[in-house]
Amino acid sequence: MVVKYRKRTGFAVRTRTRYARMRLTTDLTPDKNKLAIYNQHECDCSVNGVQNLPEWIPVYNRDGKQYKCNITNLLEVGECKMTQTALAPFEDSYYMTSKAGAFFLYVEDVGGFYTVTSGLTTMVVEPLMGKDETTYGVFGKGKFIMVKPNGSYTTPISQGVTAAGAFFRHRVFVGVRGGNLKYSAPEDFRNFTESVDGGGTIRFSDGGGEIIALKVHDDALYIFFESGIKRLEIGGDPCEYRAEQIDYTGGDIYPRTICVCDHAIYFMCKNGIYCLKGKRIEHLETNVLLPSKASGYEGCSVWKGLPIFRYKQDNDEYKTLAIRADGSTCYMVDMEGLSHGENGKVLFVDAGKRLYQLADANQGEIWFSGYFSTVDTDLGYVGLKTLRKLRFFGEGEVEVSLWNGIHNINKNLTFENGIAEWKITERGEMFRLYITLHRATKIREVHAEFEVVSRYKEDKS
């Protein structure tokens, strides 16, 4: 019998400490430096981290009582600074419009909104700042009226209006049927008589249907047709104008979603969401479900430079959506009557028809706890590992739940000097986080410290 001797190789076990530094993102593309979020509610995730949605602050009248909407089919609530005469002080003036086509003005002495006019079906409201007075320009389907702060009004154009109007270069511009644009005399918003120094008409034969909206941006007047856009630059006289067709092929535009921000104009159409900067237009790639057609009940506003849309989906459910500067999106709490006011106010009513506006962290009376969960992560290392420490960078307070594939453990953390640390001992191959944001909380990054075990040959020499 032959006995064979086999040389034994010695192995040892070594524990190594590894680290993972991960930024929070909604991008699900695999990357060891990212901690992807796939489920979020009442919070906003951007390139700057995850934080609570804006808070709500009540809007009060002169008597210190919160404004309340006394109509049931509210479409829009708005506000601007108005003055009765050139010498009178400017005061906040609030209006509302209804889905039935009525325009309501708030009267302080009465303590409620009362009907100024009705039967306009669709309309857009713009403040008109004249040298002697300020009025509301109500551009309804069929006519253009000017409403004073006391509720009295005149009708400069009584027929043919297409619910589109704007105040630009000391004149009022009004869209009328046939793809035409009427303009008033300077500082004389009731005078549309055609003359050298007065009003007139600019005729377009190839705009893309009827004019549905007029928006002022970047020292130009943007004319939105049903399926086309023109950029109008005007010299000293409207007769001296230059119109350029914007290269847009997105289809029918939803008029009530055209939202003017400092840096761009955003709007929705049947093919998605578009961003218009100067003469350049861009289709935004989003994963949100948009309506296949306009309902006429949309709304829009701007918060901190970000456009917000409220729209009705094909299943009749309303959604409120914010568009970030990088083109990504975030759902917000639904805000009925969404519109804008002076000085960047975002106005809306709650379920009890009480008037609110958005506010920064710790400034509102109503706030929402944000919640999100992450996708499973291996922390950039495949295999079994022992998680020793989680370090969060941000501010505020959070409630964290960690899942290792077998069980959950929970911890409440408070940020101190921008850091909240959780020392733990949890083994697993994959980990998942469930995080609740308390008031005024923001998380920018998550760092993990963990241990792995490796085997290596012993050196017998």
Short mmCIF file of C-alpha atoms in Angstrom, two decimals:
data_model
loop_
_atom_site.label_atom_id
_atom_site.label_comp_id
_atom_site.label_asym_id
_atom_site.label_seq_id
_atom_site.Cartn_x
_atom_site.Cartn_y
_atom_site.Cartn_z
CA MET A 1 0.00 0.00 0.00
CA VAL A 2 1.29 3.39 -0.97
CA VAL A 3 0.63 6.24 1.43
CA LYS A 4 0.47 9.72 -0.08
CA TYR A 5 1.15 12.75 2.06
CA ARG A 6 -0.68 16.01 1.16
CA LYS A 7 0.79 19.31 2.17
CA ARG A 8 -1.71 21.37 4.18
CA THR A 9 -2.06 25.05 3.38
CA GLY A 10 -2.78 27.30 6.33
CA PHE A 11 -5.57 29.88 6.14
CA ALA A 12 -6.36 32.69 8.54
CA VAL A 13 -9.42 34.90 8.98
CA ARG A 14 -9.10 38.64 8.90
CA THR A 15 -11.76 41.25 9.75
CA ARG A 16 -11.62 44.39 7.70
CA THR A 17 -13.50 47.65 8.18
CA ARG A 18 -15.03 49.21 5.10
CA TYR A 19 -16.91 52.43 4.48
CA ALA A 20 -19.68 53.55 2.14
CA ARG A 21 -20.57 57.16 1.44
CA MET A 22 -23.94 57.46 -0.29
CA ARG A 23 -25.96 60.42 -1.50
CA LEU A 24 -29.76 60.16 -1.52
CA THR A 25 -31.33 60.16 -4.96
CA THR A 26 -34.39 59.01 -6.89
CA ASP A 27 -32.14 57.72 -9.67
CA LEU A 28 -32.42 53.92 -9.57
CA THR A 29 -29.36 53.32 -11.76
CA PRO A 30 -26.96 51.02 -9.81
CA ASP A 31 -24.11 52.96 -8.20
CA LYS A 32 -22.29 52.20 -4.96
CA ASN A 33 -22.18 55.93 -4.17
CA LYS A 34 -25.96 56.33 -4.29
CA LEU A 35 -28.74 55.32 -1.92
CA ALA A 36 -31.77 55.20 -4.17
CA ILE A 37 -35.27 56.16 -3.00
CA TYR A 38 -38.16 54.28 -4.56
CA ASN A 39 -41.06 55.26 -2.31
CA GLN A 40 -41.64 58.74 -0.91
CA HIS A 41 -44.59 60.63 0.57
CA GLU A 42 -44.91 64.27 1.65
CA CYS A 43 -41.22 64.94 1.08
CA ASP A 44 -38.98 66.19 -1.69
CA CYS A 45 -35.81 64.49 -2.90
CA SER A 46 -33.46 66.57 -5.03
CA VAL A 47 -29.74 66.87 -5.67
CA ASN A 48 -29.50 68.69 -2.35
CA GLY A 49 -31.01 65.83 -0.32
CA VAL A 50 -34.40 64.90 1.08
CA GLN A 51 -36.52 67.35 3.04
CA ASN A 52 -40.09 68.10 4.13
CA LEU A 53 -42.53 69.76 1.78
CA PRO A 54 -43.26 73.49 2.35
CA GLU A 55 -45.49 74.27 5.29
CA TRP A 56 -48.89 76.00 5.19
CA ILE A 57 -49.65 79.38 6.73
CA PRO A 58 -53.18 80.86 6.96
CA VAL A 59 -54.01 84.06 5.09
CA TYR A 60 -55.88 86.60 7.24
CA ASN A 61 -58.06 89.61 6.43
CA ARG A 62 -57.90 93.03 8.10
CA ASP A 63 -59.85 91.76 11.12
CA GLY A 64 -57.42 88.93 11.74
CA LYS A 65 -59.80 86.26 10.48
CA GLN A 66 -58.75 83.65 7.96
CA TYR A 67 -60.15 84.12 4.47
CA LYS A 68 -62.67 81.45 3.59
CA CYS A 69 -64.07 80.53 0.19
CA ASN A 70 -67.87 80.60 0.15
CA ILE A 71 -68.27 78.96 -3.26
CA THR A 72 -68.41 75.22 -3.90
CA ASN A 73 -66.94 74.89 -7.40
CA LEU A 74 -63.72 76.83 -6.89
CA LEU A 75 -61.29 76.98 -9.81
CA GLU A 76 -58.69 79.56 -8.77
CA VAL A 77 -57.85 81.91 -5.92
CA GLY A 78 -55.54 84.87 -6.51
CA GLU A 79 -54.30 88.15 -5.09
CA CYS A 80 -52.53 91.33 -6.09
CA LYS A 81 -51.82 94.79 -4.72
CA MET A 82 -54.59 97.19 -5.73
CA THR A 83 -55.27 100.88 -5.20
CA GLN A 84 -58.47 102.84 -5.73
CA THR A 85 -56.66 105.99 -6.94
CA ALA A 86 -53.15 107.11 -7.76
CA LEU A 87 -52.77 108.67 -4.30
CA ALA A 88 -54.35 105.84 -2.28
CA PRO A 89 -52.12 103.18 -0.67
CA PHE A 90 -51.82 99.71 -2.19
CA GLU A 91 -53.69 96.98 -0.37
CA ASP A 92 -54.07 93.22 -0.78
CA SER A 93 -57.06 92.35 -2.91
CA TYR A 94 -58.25 88.74 -3.29
CA TYR A 95 -60.39 87.17 -5.98
CA MET A 96 -61.70 83.74 -6.86
CA THR A 97 -63.03 82.17 -10.03
CA SER A 98 -65.39 79.24 -10.38
CA LYS A 99 -65.54 76.32 -12.77
CA ALA A 100 -68.90 77.69 -13.93
CA GLY A 101 -67.22 80.88 -15.18
CA ALA A 102 -67.94 83.38 -12.39
CA PHE A 103 -65.52 85.99 -11.04
CA PHE A 104 -65.71 86.80 -7.30
CA LEU A 105 -64.06 89.66 -5.42
CA TYR A 106 -63.49 89.80 -1.68
CA VAL A 107 -65.13 92.75 0.06
CA GLU A 108 -63.65 93.52 3.48
CA ASP A 109 -66.75 95.32 4.73
CA VAL A 110 -68.92 92.31 3.92
CA GLY A 111 -66.34 89.74 5.00
CA GLY A 112 -66.80 87.45 2.02
CA PHE A 113 -66.50 86.93 -1.72
CA TYR A 114 -69.32 88.23 -3.87
CA THR A 115 -70.08 87.75 -7.55
CA VAL A 116 -68.86 90.45 -9.93
CA THR A 117 -69.76 88.73 -13.20
CA SER A 118 -70.56 85.25 -14.52
CA GLY A 119 -71.00 83.29 -17.73
CA LEU A 120 -67.36 83.55 -18.91
CA THR A 121 -66.89 79.72 -19.07
CA THR A 122 -63.09 80.04 -19.29
CA MET A 123 -61.04 83.03 -18.16
CA VAL A 124 -57.63 84.30 -17.15
CA VAL A 125 -57.09 87.10 -14.60
CA GLU A 126 -54.19 89.55 -14.77
CA PRO A 127 -53.53 92.73 -12.74
CA LEU A 128 -53.36 95.88 -14.89
CA MET A 129 -51.12 98.59 -13.46
CA GLY A 130 -52.08 101.97 -14.86
CA LYS A 131 -50.65 105.35 -13.91
CA ASP A 132 -53.90 106.41 -12.20
CA GLU A 133 -55.41 103.13 -11.06
CA THR A 134 -54.95 99.38 -10.82
CA THR A 135 -57.62 96.98 -11.96
CA TYR A 136 -58.16 93.32 -12.60
CA GLY A 137 -58.12 92.42 -16.25
CA VAL A 138 -60.53 89.49 -16.68
CA PHE A 139 -60.06 87.93 -20.10
CA GLY A 140 -62.99 85.58 -20.55
CA LYS A 141 -64.10 83.54 -23.49
CA GLY A 142 -65.97 86.16 -25.49
CA LYS A 143 -65.17 89.41 -23.68
CA PHE A 144 -62.57 91.40 -21.80
CA ILE A 145 -63.64 93.27 -18.65
CA MET A 146 -61.76 95.53 -16.21
CA VAL A 147 -62.75 95.18 -12.55
CA LYS A 148 -62.00 97.86 -9.97
CA PRO A 149 -61.22 96.97 -6.33
CA ASN A 150 -64.74 98.08 -5.34
CA GLY A 151 -66.28 95.54 -7.73
CA SER A 152 -67.45 97.91 -10.47
CA TYR A 153 -66.31 97.06 -13.98
CA THR A 154 -66.32 98.10 -17.62
CA THR A 155 -66.18 96.01 -20.80
CA PRO A 156 -63.64 97.38 -23.33
CA ILE A 157 -64.12 94.39 -25.69
CA SER A 158 -67.50 92.65 -25.69
CA GLN A 159 -67.00 89.89 -28.24
CA GLY A 160 -64.44 87.68 -29.94
CA VAL A 161 -62.00 87.36 -27.00
CA THR A 162 -60.29 83.96 -26.63
CA ALA A 163 -59.62 84.05 -22.86
CA ALA A 164 -56.05 85.30 -23.38
CA GLY A 165 -54.57 88.61 -22.24
CA ALA A 166 -51.52 90.29 -20.73
CA PHE A 167 -50.11 93.65 -19.65
CA PHE A 168 -46.91 94.48 -21.57
CA ARG A 169 -45.05 97.72 -22.28
CA HIS A 170 -47.81 99.96 -20.86
CA ARG A 171 -50.48 98.36 -23.05
CA VAL A 172 -53.02 95.58 -22.73
CA PHE A 173 -52.78 92.79 -25.29
CA VAL A 174 -55.85 90.63 -25.92
CA GLY A 175 -56.20 87.47 -27.99
CA VAL A 176 -59.21 87.50 -30.32
CA ARG A 177 -60.66 84.94 -32.69
CA GLY A 178 -58.93 84.30 -35.99
CA GLY A 179 -55.45 84.10 -34.43
CA ASN A 180 -55.29 87.89 -34.01
CA LEU A 181 -53.86 90.04 -31.24
CA LYS A 182 -55.44 93.35 -30.22
CA TYR A 183 -53.54 95.96 -28.24
CA SER A 184 -54.66 99.10 -26.41
CA ALA A 185 -53.34 102.63 -26.44
CA PRO A 186 -50.50 103.27 -23.93
CA GLU A 187 -51.87 103.69 -20.38
CA ASP A 188 -55.39 103.72 -21.83
CA PHE A 189 -56.50 100.13 -21.40
CA ARG A 190 -60.05 100.74 -22.58
CA ASN A 191 -59.01 102.23 -25.91
CA PHE A 192 -58.48 99.68 -28.71
CA THR A 193 -59.33 102.03 -31.56
CA GLU A 194 -56.80 101.57 -34.34
CA SER A 195 -54.66 104.70 -34.82
CA VAL A 196 -51.03 105.67 -35.12
CA ASP A 197 -50.68 106.54 -31.43
CA GLY A 198 -53.51 104.38 -30.08
CA GLY A 199 -54.56 100.76 -30.31
CA GLY A 200 -54.35 98.29 -33.15
CA THR A 201 -54.30 94.66 -34.25
CA ILE A 202 -51.51 92.25 -35.12
CA ARG A 203 -52.66 89.47 -37.42
CA PHE A 204 -51.15 85.98 -37.51
CA SER A 205 -52.11 83.48 -40.16
CA ASP A 206 -49.80 80.60 -39.24
CA GLY A 207 -49.65 80.49 -35.44
CA GLY A 208 -51.24 77.07 -34.89
CA GLY A 209 -54.92 77.70 -34.25
CA GLU A 210 -56.53 80.23 -31.93
CA ILE A 211 -54.59 82.19 -29.31
CA ILE A 212 -55.04 80.48 -25.94
CA ALA A 213 -52.63 82.44 -23.71
CA LEU A 214 -50.29 85.45 -23.56
CA LYS A 215 -47.28 85.44 -21.21
CA VAL A 216 -44.60 88.04 -20.58
CA HIS A 217 -41.08 86.72 -20.04
CA ASP A 218 -37.51 87.71 -20.88
CA ASP A 219 -38.64 91.17 -22.14
CA ALA A 220 -40.85 89.55 -24.77
CA LEU A 221 -44.48 88.59 -25.21
CA TYR A 222 -45.02 84.87 -25.78
CA ILE A 223 -48.13 84.06 -27.76
CA PHE A 224 -49.44 80.55 -27.17
CA PHE A 225 -51.72 79.13 -29.83
CA GLU A 226 -53.56 75.83 -29.59
CA SER A 227 -50.58 73.94 -30.98
CA GLY A 228 -47.90 76.58 -31.57
CA ILE A 229 -45.87 79.35 -29.90
CA LYS A 230 -44.56 82.70 -31.13
CA ARG A 231 -42.12 85.03 -29.42
CA LEU A 232 -42.97 88.69 -30.00
CA GLU A 233 -40.43 91.46 -29.53
CA ILE A 234 -41.88 94.97 -29.67
CA GLY A 235 -40.11 98.27 -30.22
CA GLY A 236 -41.39 101.68 -29.21
CA ASP A 237 -44.64 101.06 -31.06
CA PRO A 238 -46.48 97.72 -31.46
CA CYS A 239 -46.36 98.32 -35.21
CA GLU A 240 -42.61 97.82 -34.85
CA TYR A 241 -42.61 94.20 -33.84
CA ARG A 242 -40.72 91.05 -34.73
CA ALA A 243 -42.40 87.68 -34.32
CA GLU A 244 -40.47 84.40 -34.31
CA GLN A 245 -42.01 80.96 -34.42
CA ILE A 246 -40.77 78.66 -31.65
CA ASP A 247 -39.80 75.21 -32.91
CA TYR A 248 -42.52 73.35 -30.99
CA THR A 249 -44.14 70.10 -32.13
CA GLY A 250 -45.67 68.80 -28.90
CA GLY A 251 -49.31 69.10 -29.86
CA ASP A 252 -52.22 70.78 -28.07
CA ILE A 253 -51.08 72.98 -25.17
CA TYR A 254 -53.04 73.03 -21.88
CA PRO A 255 -53.67 76.79 -21.37
CA ARG A 256 -54.07 76.83 -17.59
CA THR A 257 -50.70 75.12 -17.02
CA ILE A 258 -48.53 77.78 -18.66
CA CYS A 259 -46.34 78.82 -15.74
CA VAL A 260 -43.86 81.71 -15.90
CA CYS A 261 -40.76 81.40 -13.68
CA ASP A 262 -37.74 83.67 -13.42
CA HIS A 263 -35.63 81.47 -15.69
CA ALA A 264 -38.16 79.81 -18.01
CA ILE A 265 -41.77 79.10 -18.96
CA TYR A 266 -43.15 75.64 -18.20
CA PHE A 267 -46.33 74.06 -19.53
CA MET A 268 -48.10 70.77 -20.05
CA CYS A 269 -49.46 69.34 -23.27
CA LYS A 270 -50.78 66.00 -24.42
CA ASN A 271 -47.19 64.85 -25.07
CA GLY A 272 -45.75 65.78 -21.68
CA ILE A 273 -44.11 68.75 -19.96
CA TYR A 274 -42.04 71.37 -21.79
CA CYS A 275 -39.59 74.04 -20.67
CA LEU A 276 -39.22 77.19 -22.79
CA LYS A 277 -36.12 79.37 -22.33
CA GLY A 278 -35.83 82.31 -24.69
CA LYS A 279 -36.16 80.77 -28.14
CA ARG A 280 -35.19 77.25 -27.10
CA ILE A 281 -37.73 74.64 -26.00
CA GLU A 282 -37.06 71.33 -24.28
CA HIS A 283 -39.24 68.30 -23.64
CA LEU A 284 -38.75 67.09 -20.06
CA GLU A 285 -38.40 63.35 -19.52
CA THR A 286 -40.65 62.48 -16.57
CA ASN A 287 -42.13 59.26 -15.27
CA VAL A 288 -45.38 60.82 -14.06
CA LEU A 289 -48.80 59.93 -15.47
CA LEU A 290 -50.25 63.01 -17.19
CA PRO A 291 -53.78 63.57 -18.51
CA SER A 292 -54.41 62.82 -22.18
CA LYS A 293 -56.25 66.12 -22.62
CA ALA A 294 -56.91 69.38 -20.80
CA SER A 295 -59.88 69.47 -18.42
CA GLY A 296 -59.97 73.27 -18.18
CA TYR A 297 -59.67 72.94 -14.38
CA GLU A 298 -55.88 72.98 -14.15
CA GLY A 299 -53.90 75.47 -12.09
CA CYS A 300 -50.29 76.56 -11.69
CA SER A 301 -48.03 78.67 -9.51
CA VAL A 302 -44.35 79.18 -8.63
CA TRP A 303 -42.63 78.37 -5.33
CA LYS A 304 -39.00 79.47 -4.88
CA GLY A 305 -38.46 79.45 -8.64
CA LEU A 306 -40.07 76.00 -9.10
CA PRO A 307 -43.26 75.64 -11.15
CA ILE A 308 -46.19 73.77 -9.58
CA PHE A 309 -49.02 72.22 -11.61
CA ARG A 310 -52.40 71.03 -10.41
CA TYR A 311 -54.25 68.87 -12.91
CA LYS A 312 -56.99 66.28 -13.15
CA GLN A 313 -55.97 62.83 -14.30
CA ASP A 314 -58.04 60.74 -16.68
CA ASN A 315 -59.46 58.90 -13.64
CA ASP A 316 -60.75 62.28 -12.29
CA GLU A 317 -58.19 62.30 -9.46
CA TYR A 318 -56.38 65.62 -8.89
CA LYS A 319 -52.60 65.72 -8.57
CA THR A 320 -50.23 68.54 -7.60
CA LEU A 321 -46.78 68.29 -9.14
CA ALA A 322 -43.63 70.39 -8.71
CA ILE A 323 -40.88 70.58 -11.36
CA ARG A 324 -37.34 71.00 -10.05
CA ALA A 325 -34.63 73.00 -11.78
CA ASP A 326 -33.01 69.80 -13.10
CA GLY A 327 -36.30 68.73 -14.72
CA SER A 328 -37.15 66.04 -12.15
CA THR A 329 -40.54 66.02 -10.46
CA CYS A 330 -42.08 65.76 -6.99
CA TYR A 331 -45.70 65.20 -5.97
CA MET A 332 -47.04 67.59 -3.34
CA VAL A 333 -50.13 67.62 -1.14
CA ASP A 334 -53.08 68.49 -3.38
CA MET A 335 -53.90 72.22 -3.30
CA GLU A 336 -57.34 73.21 -4.58
CA GLY A 337 -57.61 76.59 -6.31
CA LEU A 338 -53.83 76.72 -6.86
CA SER A 339 -52.71 80.10 -8.15
CA HIS A 340 -50.22 82.87 -7.45
CA GLY A 341 -50.22 86.14 -5.57
CA GLU A 342 -47.89 89.08 -5.09
CA ASN A 343 -44.30 88.56 -3.91
CA GLY A 344 -44.16 84.87 -4.78
CA LYS A 345 -47.19 83.73 -2.80
CA VAL A 346 -48.57 80.30 -3.63
CA LEU A 347 -52.29 80.42 -2.80
CA PHE A 348 -54.84 77.62 -2.37
CA VAL A 349 -57.61 76.39 -0.06
CA ASP A 350 -57.83 73.31 2.14
CA ALA A 351 -60.70 70.83 2.39
CA GLY A 352 -62.57 73.30 4.62
CA LYS A 353 -62.24 76.04 1.95
CA ARG A 354 -59.90 78.09 4.15
CA LEU A 355 -57.24 80.16 2.37
CA TYR A 356 -53.56 79.26 2.83
CA GLN A 357 -50.19 80.01 1.30
CA LEU A 358 -46.95 78.03 1.27
CA ALA A 359 -44.27 78.89 3.83
CA ASP A 360 -40.68 77.94 4.64
CA ALA A 361 -39.75 75.49 7.38
CA ASN A 362 -40.88 76.45 10.91
CA GLN A 363 -43.01 79.33 9.59
CA GLY A 364 -46.34 77.61 8.96
CA GLU A 365 -49.16 76.41 11.18
CA ILE A 366 -49.62 73.17 9.21
CA TRP A 367 -46.76 70.88 8.28
CA PHE A 368 -46.36 67.32 7.02
CA SER A 369 -44.13 64.47 8.18
CA GLY A 370 -42.17 63.25 5.20
CA TYR A 371 -41.58 59.53 4.71
CA PHE A 372 -39.42 57.55 2.33
CA SER A 373 -37.81 54.15 1.95
CA THR A 374 -34.72 53.09 0.03
CA VAL A 375 -33.97 50.22 -2.29
CA ASP A 376 -31.98 47.32 -0.88
CA THR A 377 -28.27 48.11 -0.87
CA ASP A 378 -25.19 45.93 -0.38
CA LEU A 379 -23.19 49.04 0.61
CA GLY A 380 -20.91 48.45 -2.35
CA TYR A 381 -19.71 45.05 -1.09
CA VAL A 382 -21.17 41.71 -2.17
CA GLY A 383 -21.54 39.16 0.61
CA LEU A 384 -22.19 38.91 4.31
CA LYS A 385 -21.17 41.90 6.39
CA THR A 386 -21.71 43.40 9.84
CA LEU A 387 -23.08 46.95 9.87
CA ARG A 388 -21.50 48.87 12.74
CA LYS A 389 -22.47 52.49 12.24
CA LEU A 390 -24.79 54.73 10.23
CA ARG A 391 -24.02 58.41 10.08
CA PHE A 392 -26.59 60.84 8.64
CA PHE A 393 -25.73 64.37 7.52
CA GLY A 394 -28.44 67.02 7.68
CA GLU A 395 -30.60 68.85 10.19
CA GLY A 396 -33.71 68.29 12.32
CA GLU A 397 -34.98 64.97 13.68
CA VAL A 398 -35.62 61.61 12.01
CA GLU A 399 -37.07 58.23 12.86
CA VAL A 400 -35.07 55.46 11.17
CA SER A 401 -35.95 51.80 10.69
CA LEU A 402 -33.31 49.37 9.39
CA TRP A 403 -34.21 46.08 7.65
CA ASN A 404 -31.49 43.46 7.20
CA GLY A 405 -33.64 40.90 5.38
CA ILE A 406 -34.75 39.20 8.61
CA HIS A 407 -35.96 41.83 11.06
CA ASN A 408 -36.30 45.59 11.68
CA ILE A 409 -34.65 47.74 14.32
CA ASN A 410 -35.69 51.35 14.99
CA LYS A 411 -34.03 54.49 16.28
CA ASN A 412 -34.97 58.16 16.79
CA LEU A 413 -32.11 60.49 15.92
CA THR A 414 -31.49 64.21 16.40
CA PHE A 415 -28.91 66.05 14.29
CA GLU A 416 -26.23 67.85 16.26
CA ASN A 417 -23.80 70.06 14.36
CA GLY A 418 -25.17 68.59 11.15
CA ILE A 419 -24.60 64.92 12.10
CA ALA A 420 -26.79 62.15 13.58
CA GLU A 421 -25.01 58.86 14.37
CA TRP A 422 -26.42 55.39 15.05
CA LYS A 423 -24.11 52.70 16.44
CA ILE A 424 -25.42 49.22 15.72
CA THR A 425 -24.43 45.58 15.21
CA GLU A 426 -26.51 44.05 12.43
CA ARG A 427 -25.42 41.28 10.07
CA GLY A 428 -26.75 40.86 6.56
CA GLU A 429 -25.99 40.93 2.87
CA MET A 430 -28.50 43.65 1.94
CA PHE A 431 -29.98 46.52 3.97
CA ARG A 432 -32.95 48.81 3.55
CA LEU A 433 -33.89 52.05 5.35
CA TYR A 434 -37.33 53.41 6.21
CA ILE A 435 -37.12 57.05 7.30
CA THR A 436 -39.70 59.49 8.71
CA LEU A 437 -38.78 63.17 8.67
CA HIS A 438 -39.98 65.22 11.58
CA ARG A 439 -40.63 68.94 11.15
CA ALA A 440 -38.02 71.04 9.31
CA THR A 441 -35.75 68.08 8.64
CA LYS A 442 -33.30 67.56 5.80
CA ILE A 443 -30.94 64.65 5.02
CA ARG A 444 -28.12 65.16 2.54
CA GLU A 445 -25.98 62.01 2.78
CA VAL A 446 -25.73 58.68 4.58
CA HIS A 447 -22.38 57.15 5.53
CA ALA A 448 -22.05 53.51 6.60
CA GLU A 449 -19.27 51.72 8.47
CA PHE A 450 -19.25 47.92 8.29
CA GLU A 451 -17.01 44.92 8.76
CA VAL A 452 -16.32 42.06 6.36
CA VAL A 453 -14.48 38.79 6.92
CA SER A 454 -11.88 37.55 4.43
CA ARG A 455 -9.71 34.40 4.37
CA TYR A 456 -6.10 34.45 3.22
CA LYS A 457 -3.19 32.02 2.98
CA GLU A 458 -0.72 32.02 5.79
CA ASP A 459 2.87 32.71 4.89
CA LYS A 460 4.90 29.67 6.25
CA SER A 461 8.24 31.01 5.19
#
